[in-house]
XYZ file of C-alpha atoms in Angstrom:
447
model
C 6.430 -21.415 -18.366
C 3.158 -23.507 -19.042
C 0.139 -21.599 -18.588
C -0.821 -26.275 -16.979
C 2.146 -26.292 -14.595
C 1.724 -21.925 -13.324
C -1.458 -22.775 -12.719
C -0.721 -26.576 -10.469
C 1.812 -24.339 -8.256
C -0.987 -20.997 -8.225
C -3.458 -23.474 -6.080
C -1.152 -25.441 -4.536
C 0.237 -21.879 -3.091
C -3.209 -21.404 -2.122
C -3.951 -24.988 -0.195
C -0.728 -23.918 1.067
C -1.170 -21.066 2.790
C -4.827 -20.940 3.499
C -6.196 -18.770 0.601
C -9.917 -19.677 -0.815
C -9.096 -17.660 -4.539
C -6.587 -15.867 -6.422
C -5.262 -14.789 -9.387
C -2.530 -14.413 -10.885
C -1.119 -12.396 -14.252
C 2.533 -12.591 -16.244
C 3.136 -10.902 -19.011
C 6.812 -11.945 -20.710
C 8.585 -11.844 -24.007
C 4.984 -9.911 -25.461
C 2.825 -12.771 -23.924
C -0.072 -13.130 -21.252
C -0.407 -16.406 -19.016
C -3.456 -16.224 -16.577
C -4.093 -17.876 -13.817
C -7.088 -18.395 -11.176
C -7.180 -20.467 -7.631
C -9.829 -21.483 -5.923
C -13.229 -20.110 -4.783
C -14.480 -16.526 -4.271
C -15.704 -17.403 -0.771
C -14.599 -20.377 1.000
C -17.342 -22.752 1.504
C -18.972 -22.043 -1.961
C -18.267 -23.597 -5.640
C -18.239 -19.988 -6.576
C -15.086 -20.029 -8.884
C -12.392 -16.898 -9.213
C -12.666 -16.264 -12.992
C -9.865 -13.755 -14.936
C -13.147 -11.579 -14.139
C -13.331 -11.042 -10.814
C -12.887 -8.542 -8.770
C -10.346 -8.444 -5.484
C -9.826 -5.251 -3.114
C -6.743 -4.249 -3.786
C -6.710 -2.174 -0.833
C -3.036 0.422 -1.199
C -3.126 -0.506 -5.289
C -5.393 2.031 -5.807
C -2.493 4.700 -4.805
C -0.934 3.124 -7.796
C -4.810 4.558 -9.707
C -5.524 7.664 -7.932
C -1.351 9.238 -8.467
C -2.236 8.066 -12.659
C -4.879 10.366 -12.945
C -2.896 13.123 -11.118
C 0.158 12.662 -13.739
C -2.936 13.190 -16.166
C -4.134 15.923 -15.062
C -0.279 18.286 -15.201
C 0.038 16.527 -18.525
C -2.516 18.129 -19.419
C -2.370 21.077 -17.841
C -4.689 21.586 -14.920
C -2.075 20.400 -12.013
C 1.397 20.833 -11.411
C 3.668 18.106 -9.802
C 6.070 21.474 -7.034
C 2.461 23.866 -6.800
C 1.723 24.157 -3.400
C -1.517 22.329 -2.243
C -3.202 25.198 -0.397
C -3.107 27.302 -3.987
C -5.485 24.429 -5.260
C -7.725 23.753 -2.571
C -9.260 26.288 0.300
C -9.268 23.460 2.230
C -6.111 23.695 3.048
C -5.144 27.738 2.779
C -5.164 28.465 6.306
C -4.629 24.824 8.151
C -4.041 24.436 11.568
C 0.061 24.025 10.984
C 1.364 26.365 9.022
C 4.205 23.847 7.170
C 0.897 22.770 4.920
C 1.659 25.911 2.800
C 4.393 23.986 1.560
C 2.957 20.649 0.750
C 2.863 19.752 -3.325
C 1.920 17.554 -5.255
C 5.125 15.770 -5.574
C 4.959 15.089 -1.455
C 1.204 13.782 -1.424
C 2.264 11.830 -4.121
C 5.808 10.236 -2.537
C 5.047 10.013 1.110
C 7.392 13.371 2.021
C 4.763 15.285 2.489
C 4.554 14.487 6.184
C 1.029 14.379 7.438
C -0.563 11.772 9.083
C -1.286 7.938 8.130
C -4.117 7.460 8.366
C -6.527 10.272 9.196
C -10.495 9.640 9.818
C -13.616 11.582 11.093
C -16.395 10.948 12.949
C -18.780 9.937 10.385
C -16.713 6.955 8.619
C -20.627 6.853 6.023
C -18.910 10.942 4.971
C -18.159 10.819 1.374
C -17.512 14.010 1.158
C -13.594 14.925 -0.824
C -13.887 18.146 0.848
C -15.281 18.048 3.789
C -11.981 15.703 4.546
C -9.833 17.536 3.613
C -10.982 20.663 6.111
C -10.808 18.621 8.713
C -7.942 16.800 8.183
C -6.280 20.446 7.465
C -6.792 20.880 11.482
C -3.915 17.920 11.993
C -0.794 18.901 12.786
C 1.533 17.468 10.624
C 4.719 15.228 11.310
C 7.573 16.439 10.316
C 8.402 19.860 7.625
C 7.101 18.681 3.955
C 9.371 17.278 1.619
C 11.903 16.504 4.992
C 11.317 12.127 4.835
C 9.233 9.289 4.407
C 6.092 8.638 6.145
C 2.989 6.086 4.352
C -0.046 8.682 5.179
C -3.201 7.003 3.361
C -4.879 10.500 4.434
C -2.045 12.106 1.307
C -3.475 10.101 -1.261
C -7.299 11.522 0.506
C -6.225 14.713 -0.518
C -4.523 13.637 -3.537
C -8.089 12.333 -4.408
C -10.109 16.246 -3.412
C -7.056 18.140 -5.758
C -7.990 15.681 -8.558
C -12.073 16.346 -7.895
C -10.692 20.019 -8.410
C -8.570 20.252 -11.020
C -11.263 17.273 -13.003
C -14.725 19.361 -11.558
C -15.524 15.417 -10.698
C -15.995 13.515 -8.295
C -13.378 11.090 -8.007
C -15.301 7.897 -8.652
C -15.935 9.439 -12.070
C -12.534 11.139 -13.133
C -10.704 8.273 -12.553
C -13.931 6.165 -14.158
C -13.808 8.313 -17.362
C -9.817 8.833 -17.786
C -8.772 6.097 -16.680
C -10.336 2.826 -15.423
C -12.386 2.256 -18.866
C -10.081 3.350 -21.301
C -7.444 0.768 -20.666
C -10.843 -1.921 -20.097
C -11.477 -1.462 -16.545
C -14.862 -2.219 -15.920
C -14.816 0.106 -12.439
C -16.255 -1.764 -8.406
C -15.771 1.101 -5.174
C -16.339 -1.824 -2.506
C -16.630 1.292 -0.511
C -18.967 2.544 -2.668
C -19.384 5.741 -5.256
C -20.361 6.637 -9.349
C -20.034 2.762 -10.238
C -20.584 -0.525 -8.962
C -19.844 -2.243 -11.391
C -21.428 -5.911 -12.987
C -18.830 -8.324 -12.066
C -18.192 -10.842 -9.698
C -16.493 -9.958 -6.288
C -14.519 -11.407 -3.707
C -14.914 -11.973 -0.252
C -12.413 -11.264 2.339
C -10.780 -14.049 4.622
C -8.983 -14.199 7.712
C -6.511 -16.782 8.422
C -5.695 -17.333 12.018
C -2.592 -19.589 13.261
C -3.244 -22.465 15.013
C -2.440 -26.355 14.187
C -6.623 -26.365 11.848
C -5.389 -23.222 9.608
C -9.327 -22.561 8.155
C -10.014 -19.553 6.379
C -12.785 -17.477 7.890
C -14.811 -15.111 5.901
C -14.515 -11.129 6.736
C -16.776 -8.121 5.843
C -14.067 -5.496 4.362
C -13.993 -1.482 6.857
C -13.374 0.895 4.838
C -14.677 4.829 5.287
C -16.369 6.491 1.945
C -13.467 9.733 2.540
C -9.642 6.595 1.866
C -11.858 6.020 -1.281
C -8.726 7.695 -3.383
C -6.299 5.437 -1.231
C -8.019 2.581 -1.170
C -11.872 1.876 -2.885
C -10.720 0.237 -5.452
C -11.595 -3.274 -6.469
C -10.372 -5.054 -9.419
C -8.544 -8.063 -10.876
C -4.776 -9.089 -12.159
C -5.822 -8.640 -15.716
C -6.837 -4.669 -14.710
C -2.807 -4.365 -12.700
C -1.068 -5.532 -15.585
C -3.348 -3.357 -18.103
C -1.964 -0.279 -15.723
C 1.532 -1.966 -15.576
C 1.288 -1.861 -19.110
C 0.181 2.386 -19.328
C 3.858 3.002 -17.592
C 5.291 0.807 -19.751
C 4.532 2.982 -22.641
C 3.137 -0.972 -24.308
C -0.800 -0.168 -24.555
C -2.018 1.036 -27.410
C -2.684 3.718 -26.035
C -0.574 5.027 -23.320
C 1.440 8.309 -25.590
C -2.284 10.082 -25.126
C -3.379 8.756 -21.676
C -0.205 8.665 -20.448
C 2.618 11.361 -21.770
C 6.428 9.528 -21.448
C 7.345 12.849 -20.038
C 4.486 11.723 -16.715
C 5.013 8.393 -17.048
C 8.796 8.980 -16.822
C 8.275 11.818 -13.726
C 5.691 8.770 -11.588
C 9.184 6.268 -11.848
C 11.855 7.870 -11.111
C 13.030 8.112 -7.817
C 11.789 10.709 -4.739
C 15.102 11.421 -2.780
C 13.857 11.781 0.523
C 11.830 8.547 0.344
C 13.403 6.704 2.225
C 10.352 3.821 3.053
C 12.062 1.483 4.756
C 10.204 -1.294 5.714
C 7.919 -1.238 2.708
C 10.013 -1.114 -1.006
C 13.514 0.311 -1.625
C 12.956 3.608 -2.733
C 9.698 5.485 -3.932
C 8.209 7.954 -7.056
C 5.498 9.491 -7.360
C 2.607 6.395 -6.718
C 5.327 3.810 -7.640
C 7.835 2.259 -5.453
C 11.078 0.468 -6.037
C 11.907 -3.127 -5.485
C 15.039 -4.068 -6.595
C 16.145 -7.207 -7.756
C 19.065 -8.868 -9.474
C 17.913 -7.751 -13.152
C 17.541 -3.837 -11.835
C 14.260 -1.578 -10.096
C 11.173 -3.175 -10.487
C 8.639 -0.615 -10.392
C 5.139 -1.930 -8.561
C 2.579 -1.645 -5.150
C 1.020 -3.724 -2.549
C -1.461 -3.544 -1.440
C -3.455 -5.422 1.818
C -7.753 -4.851 2.744
C -9.312 -7.465 5.534
C -9.340 -9.998 4.387
C -7.064 -9.667 1.374
C -3.870 -8.467 -1.019
C -3.294 -7.389 -3.575
C 0.407 -7.029 -5.980
C 1.518 -5.922 -8.760
C 5.733 -5.121 -9.907
C 6.700 -4.489 -14.121
C 10.175 -3.929 -14.775
C 11.592 -0.883 -17.932
C 13.617 -2.361 -18.960
C 12.756 -5.972 -20.159
C 8.766 -4.717 -19.437
C 7.781 -7.559 -17.496
C 4.722 -7.342 -15.862
C 3.366 -10.173 -12.458
C 0.534 -9.097 -10.708
C -1.313 -10.860 -8.330
C -4.535 -10.920 -6.078
C -5.822 -12.524 -3.454
C -9.093 -12.960 -0.672
C -7.241 -13.962 2.782
C -5.301 -12.258 5.278
C -2.499 -14.909 4.375
C -1.813 -13.798 0.656
C 1.605 -11.495 1.489
C 3.107 -15.302 2.968
C 1.561 -17.065 -0.978
C 3.005 -13.903 -2.651
C 6.808 -14.509 -0.775
C 6.226 -17.680 -1.766
C 5.509 -17.065 -5.000
C 8.247 -14.596 -5.425
C 10.779 -16.588 -4.785
C 9.788 -19.468 -7.056
C 9.422 -17.331 -9.754
C 13.277 -16.624 -9.670
C 13.742 -19.848 -9.784
C 12.234 -20.124 -13.574
C 13.837 -17.151 -15.070
C 11.739 -14.133 -12.835
C 13.822 -11.838 -11.433
C 10.622 -10.478 -9.599
C 11.418 -7.138 -8.202
C 10.490 -7.194 -4.086
C 11.890 -5.698 -0.409
C 12.548 -7.974 2.174
C 13.729 -5.397 4.822
C 16.705 -7.511 7.150
C 15.627 -6.856 10.529
C 17.828 -7.952 13.212
C 21.641 -6.902 11.753
C 22.581 -7.282 14.866
C 22.437 -9.032 17.850
C 19.120 -9.647 19.827
C 18.469 -7.058 22.441
C 16.937 -9.044 25.797
C 17.627 -6.851 28.831
C 17.200 -3.215 29.551
C 14.123 -3.039 27.597
C 12.799 0.374 28.681
C 14.402 2.376 26.677
C 12.208 1.310 23.820
C 8.976 1.055 25.444
C 6.533 3.441 26.004
C 3.755 5.483 24.072
C 4.266 6.089 20.146
C 1.703 8.462 18.548
C 0.710 9.175 14.203
C -2.499 11.686 14.586
C -4.305 9.707 16.612
C -3.236 5.900 16.364
C -1.227 5.898 19.051
C 1.163 2.458 19.034
C 2.230 1.217 23.044
C 5.297 -0.598 23.693
C 5.769 -2.385 26.441
C 7.824 -5.416 28.190
C 6.872 -8.989 26.981
C 5.335 -10.604 30.425
C 9.214 -12.825 29.402
C 10.483 -9.841 29.900
C 12.882 -10.995 26.740
C 10.975 -9.523 24.254
C 8.689 -6.326 23.541
C 5.016 -6.277 22.729
C 3.293 -3.781 20.868
C -0.319 -3.383 21.199
C -2.555 -0.246 20.148
C -6.446 0.188 19.302
C -7.532 -1.151 16.663
C -6.292 -4.832 18.345
C -3.031 -5.406 16.353
C -0.704 -7.010 19.030
C 2.553 -8.282 18.450
C 5.480 -9.630 19.465
C 8.686 -7.075 18.765
C 12.569 -8.512 18.822
C 14.465 -5.369 19.052
C 18.415 -5.428 17.337
C 21.488 -3.831 17.819
C 20.903 -1.408 15.396
C 17.927 -0.820 16.654
C 15.924 -2.533 13.027
C 13.810 -5.091 14.768
C 10.682 -7.634 14.234
C 7.686 -8.281 15.270
C 4.969 -11.130 14.452
C 1.014 -10.743 15.121
C 0.184 -13.012 17.557
C -3.512 -12.400 16.483
C -3.441 -14.120 12.576
C -0.944 -15.903 10.490
C 0.850 -12.783 8.811
C 4.080 -12.451 7.069
C 6.063 -10.764 9.856
C 7.067 -6.975 9.148
C 10.058 -5.525 10.516
C 10.816 -1.873 11.735
C 13.582 0.586 13.449
C 13.722 2.899 16.141
C 15.146 5.834 15.336
C 17.573 7.904 18.272
C 17.746 11.876 18.924
C 21.174 12.931 16.991
C 22.605 13.954 20.159
C 21.412 12.810 22.918
C 21.086 8.838 21.792
C 17.814 8.996 23.410
C 14.620 6.616 21.144
C 12.458 9.991 19.728
C 11.002 7.750 16.796
C 9.241 4.171 15.443
C 9.027 3.593 12.227
C 6.421 0.536 11.039
C 5.433 -0.024 7.886
C 6.546 2.497 6.552
C 4.584 4.771 8.852
C 7.049 7.666 11.105
C 4.830 7.525 15.094
C 6.481 10.151 16.917
C 7.883 8.560 21.188
C 4.978 10.576 23.266
C 5.866 9.334 27.172
C 8.068 6.671 28.033
C 6.733 3.608 30.291
């Protein structure tokens, strides 16, 4: 594909989805194509360049996991040693099951930690205090039992990195990974390096006939930096992918082949329903016609980031956007690239393989909890579907199907619909669990 063609299509997709600005980098057959579109903030003439930093959201986790793997390679951490061996904060955790949690569990989201633990003071940046507080929570399940996406777990990994590296997470990340890859650090939530790079503002796009992007601020608790506290460009993401592919000039020194393979290997218990086709140690698995691609997706307030790379061909695709509709742009981009011979891996779960359920909806209604997060599921006012809400203002229309999967669409922003499923108790068949966005929430009360 020619650069002008890709640039035109990216600009067209950005217009279609009211995305003010985006970056796209493709590496294929030894060649790199990097294009940009739009502006860093709606209503301005500040153009997005290849150097503009976009909030990466959860793609930050790949960087954090890579640093942890570096420390394993150096002998400072072990994949299967209990975390409590390294962290005094985890020794004597309230829930005895946490004594068995390992780095492998944390990186594969199989540790059983709650998804989104927050401190009372969102400005608290001490990962030691964060980890000590997280150790007072109850586990969702036995470590290694099943997948439940956990920002909490990655913040604990950040604390492990601090303990093993004897420096703050940001400093270890900068010195061990970012600078060697040629990445100028930008930590939107604060940190050791503010960076001199231009950054893109986030935007919300609300549904309606006139789809307008409205600038929004970034809410990021200081203790969540290892899970989602990095900003970078699509070119930066491609550099990280080159490290994992072994094509970066310093790959074997920065991350030996053994640790690269360990991160890429699928963890059997990590059934990442609704998020990916599998999970390794920090890397998600995405199916495609030419086999598994690795990578990660991330959303921040008003933006999204997407990374994919194929171990067999060395192909890399990285996209950053500064709007909530960036996920929709990504889906269309994947289809476009596949049409033009780049079979990008992507996970698109098929909710509703059975008929929609429109009666007996009380079977699903109730309260579902994951730590402090409470989901409320009730019958929709029209009586033919369900309404899902939470304390953050999330409101979504939910349509259950006979196979217990469901599709949900937010009513407040024009974003891609998401999928989930209900899980029953094997003997009685009662609904006991709701899996949503890769997170498991246990049913605590029926409506």
